[in-house]
Every structure is written in structure tokens, then in C-alpha cells.
Amino acid sequence: MSHLKMFYKVKPASYPENCGRFTLRKYDGTEQDRKIWFDLCKEGILRDNEVEVEQTFAERISGREGYAPENVFFVEKEGETMATMTILLRENNMGYLHMVSASPDHRGQGVGKYIADCVAAVLFELGCTACTLDTQ
């Protein structure tokens, strides 16, 4: 399977303003948030055999090098969670964008651009100099 690898050099950035449609919130560490994450990711990112929320979250997120709970995010619109993204911190001030997914019901509404703008702001805030992403 082919992979796309991307490299982003971090520049000064701020969180998007006046995005009344979308808000960004951090993972709160609860079982409910892990279930929300799982439901968002099962449409296209997770394998068919990944059916257990806690085990999958541990393997895919919390068990990963560079994991910090405060770097798992959710995008909401009018109180409904519609997307997720995680940033893992690596050596030498490198970030790694991991497990980005949007609910199929909310794709095509600009959430991808909002996530990209938020990622840039989070990376800058964390002091990262660059970020990588790879995908299939």
C-alpha cells in the first residue's frame, strides 16, 4: 500500500478566530472521550478487527511514543463532536500529526481546514520546529 509522507516546517501561527461553526477542545481523559475518538476513527482509519475501545486507544494513542493527553483534540460544531486529531511529540522539537479523522456526516464542511489551522497553532505553541505526517 502506498504511503504519503508530509513534512511541515512550523511557523508562527495562532488559533483560528471567528470560526463560529467550530471549536477545539482537549481530550478530558474519560472513557466517554475515548469512545468518541473510537467512533470518529472507525470510519476509515481503524482496522476491522479493532473493535475494543480501550485496547485500541491504548495501542493507537496512549501507548505511542510522545503521547501526552493534552495533545489529543476534538473539533466540535454546535455541541456535536465531529473530528479528532492527535499530536505526538518527538525528539529534537519534532511533532507528529497522528490519527486525524472526521465523521463521514461532517466531511466537506471545512473541518479539514480548521484542523490544519489548529495543528499549526498547537505545534507553534508546543515549540515544535517541524511536523511530519504519513498516511495511506
PDB file of N, CA, C and O in Angstrom, residues 26 56 60 67 85 88 119 132:
ATOM      1  N   LYS A  26      -9.797  19.883  24.213  1.00  0.00           N
ATOM      2  CA  LYS A  26      -8.833  18.839  24.527  1.00  0.00           C
ATOM      3  C   LYS A  26      -9.543  17.606  25.090  1.00  0.00           C
ATOM      4  O   LYS A  26     -10.595  17.704  25.720  1.00  0.00           O
ATOM      5  N   THR A  56      -7.836  -0.386  21.760  1.00  0.00           N
ATOM      6  CA  THR A  56      -7.464   0.341  20.549  1.00  0.00           C
ATOM      7  C   THR A  56      -6.893   1.711  20.890  1.00  0.00           C
ATOM      8  O   THR A  56      -5.874   2.125  20.326  1.00  0.00           O
ATOM      9  N   ARG A  60      -3.190   2.664  19.810  1.00  0.00           N
ATOM     10  CA  ARG A  60      -3.074   3.677  18.764  1.00  0.00           C
ATOM     11  C   ARG A  60      -2.711   5.075  19.272  1.00  0.00           C
ATOM     12  O   ARG A  60      -2.171   5.878  18.533  1.00  0.00           O
ATOM     13  N   TYR A  67       3.259  10.532  23.401  1.00  0.00           N
ATOM     14  CA  TYR A  67       1.870  10.802  23.781  1.00  0.00           C
ATOM     15  C   TYR A  67       1.797  11.694  25.009  1.00  0.00           C
ATOM     16  O   TYR A  67       2.517  11.511  25.982  1.00  0.00           O
ATOM     17  N   MET A  85      -7.915  14.810  16.288  1.00  0.00           N
ATOM     18  CA  MET A  85      -6.520  14.834  15.841  1.00  0.00           C
ATOM     19  C   MET A  85      -5.651  14.672  17.074  1.00  0.00           C
ATOM     20  O   MET A  85      -6.045  15.034  18.180  1.00  0.00           O
ATOM     21  N   LEU A  88       1.789  13.935  18.512  1.00  0.00           N
ATOM     22  CA  LEU A  88       2.788  13.248  19.323  1.00  0.00           C
ATOM     23  C   LEU A  88       4.068  14.073  19.261  1.00  0.00           C
ATOM     24  O   LEU A  88       4.432  14.585  18.201  1.00  0.00           O
ATOM     25  N   VAL A 119      -3.735  22.740  14.031  1.00  0.00           N
ATOM     26  CA  VAL A 119      -2.473  21.996  14.139  1.00  0.00           C
ATOM     27  C   VAL A 119      -1.301  22.960  14.094  1.00  0.00           C
ATOM     28  O   VAL A 119      -0.375  22.874  14.907  1.00  0.00           O
ATOM     29  N   THR A 132       5.751  16.008  11.052  1.00  0.00           N
ATOM     30  CA  THR A 132       5.576  15.051   9.968  1.00  0.00           C
ATOM     31  C   THR A 132       4.206  14.397  10.086  1.00  0.00           C
ATOM     32  O   THR A 132       3.583  14.395  11.137  1.00  0.00           O
TER      33      THR A 132
END
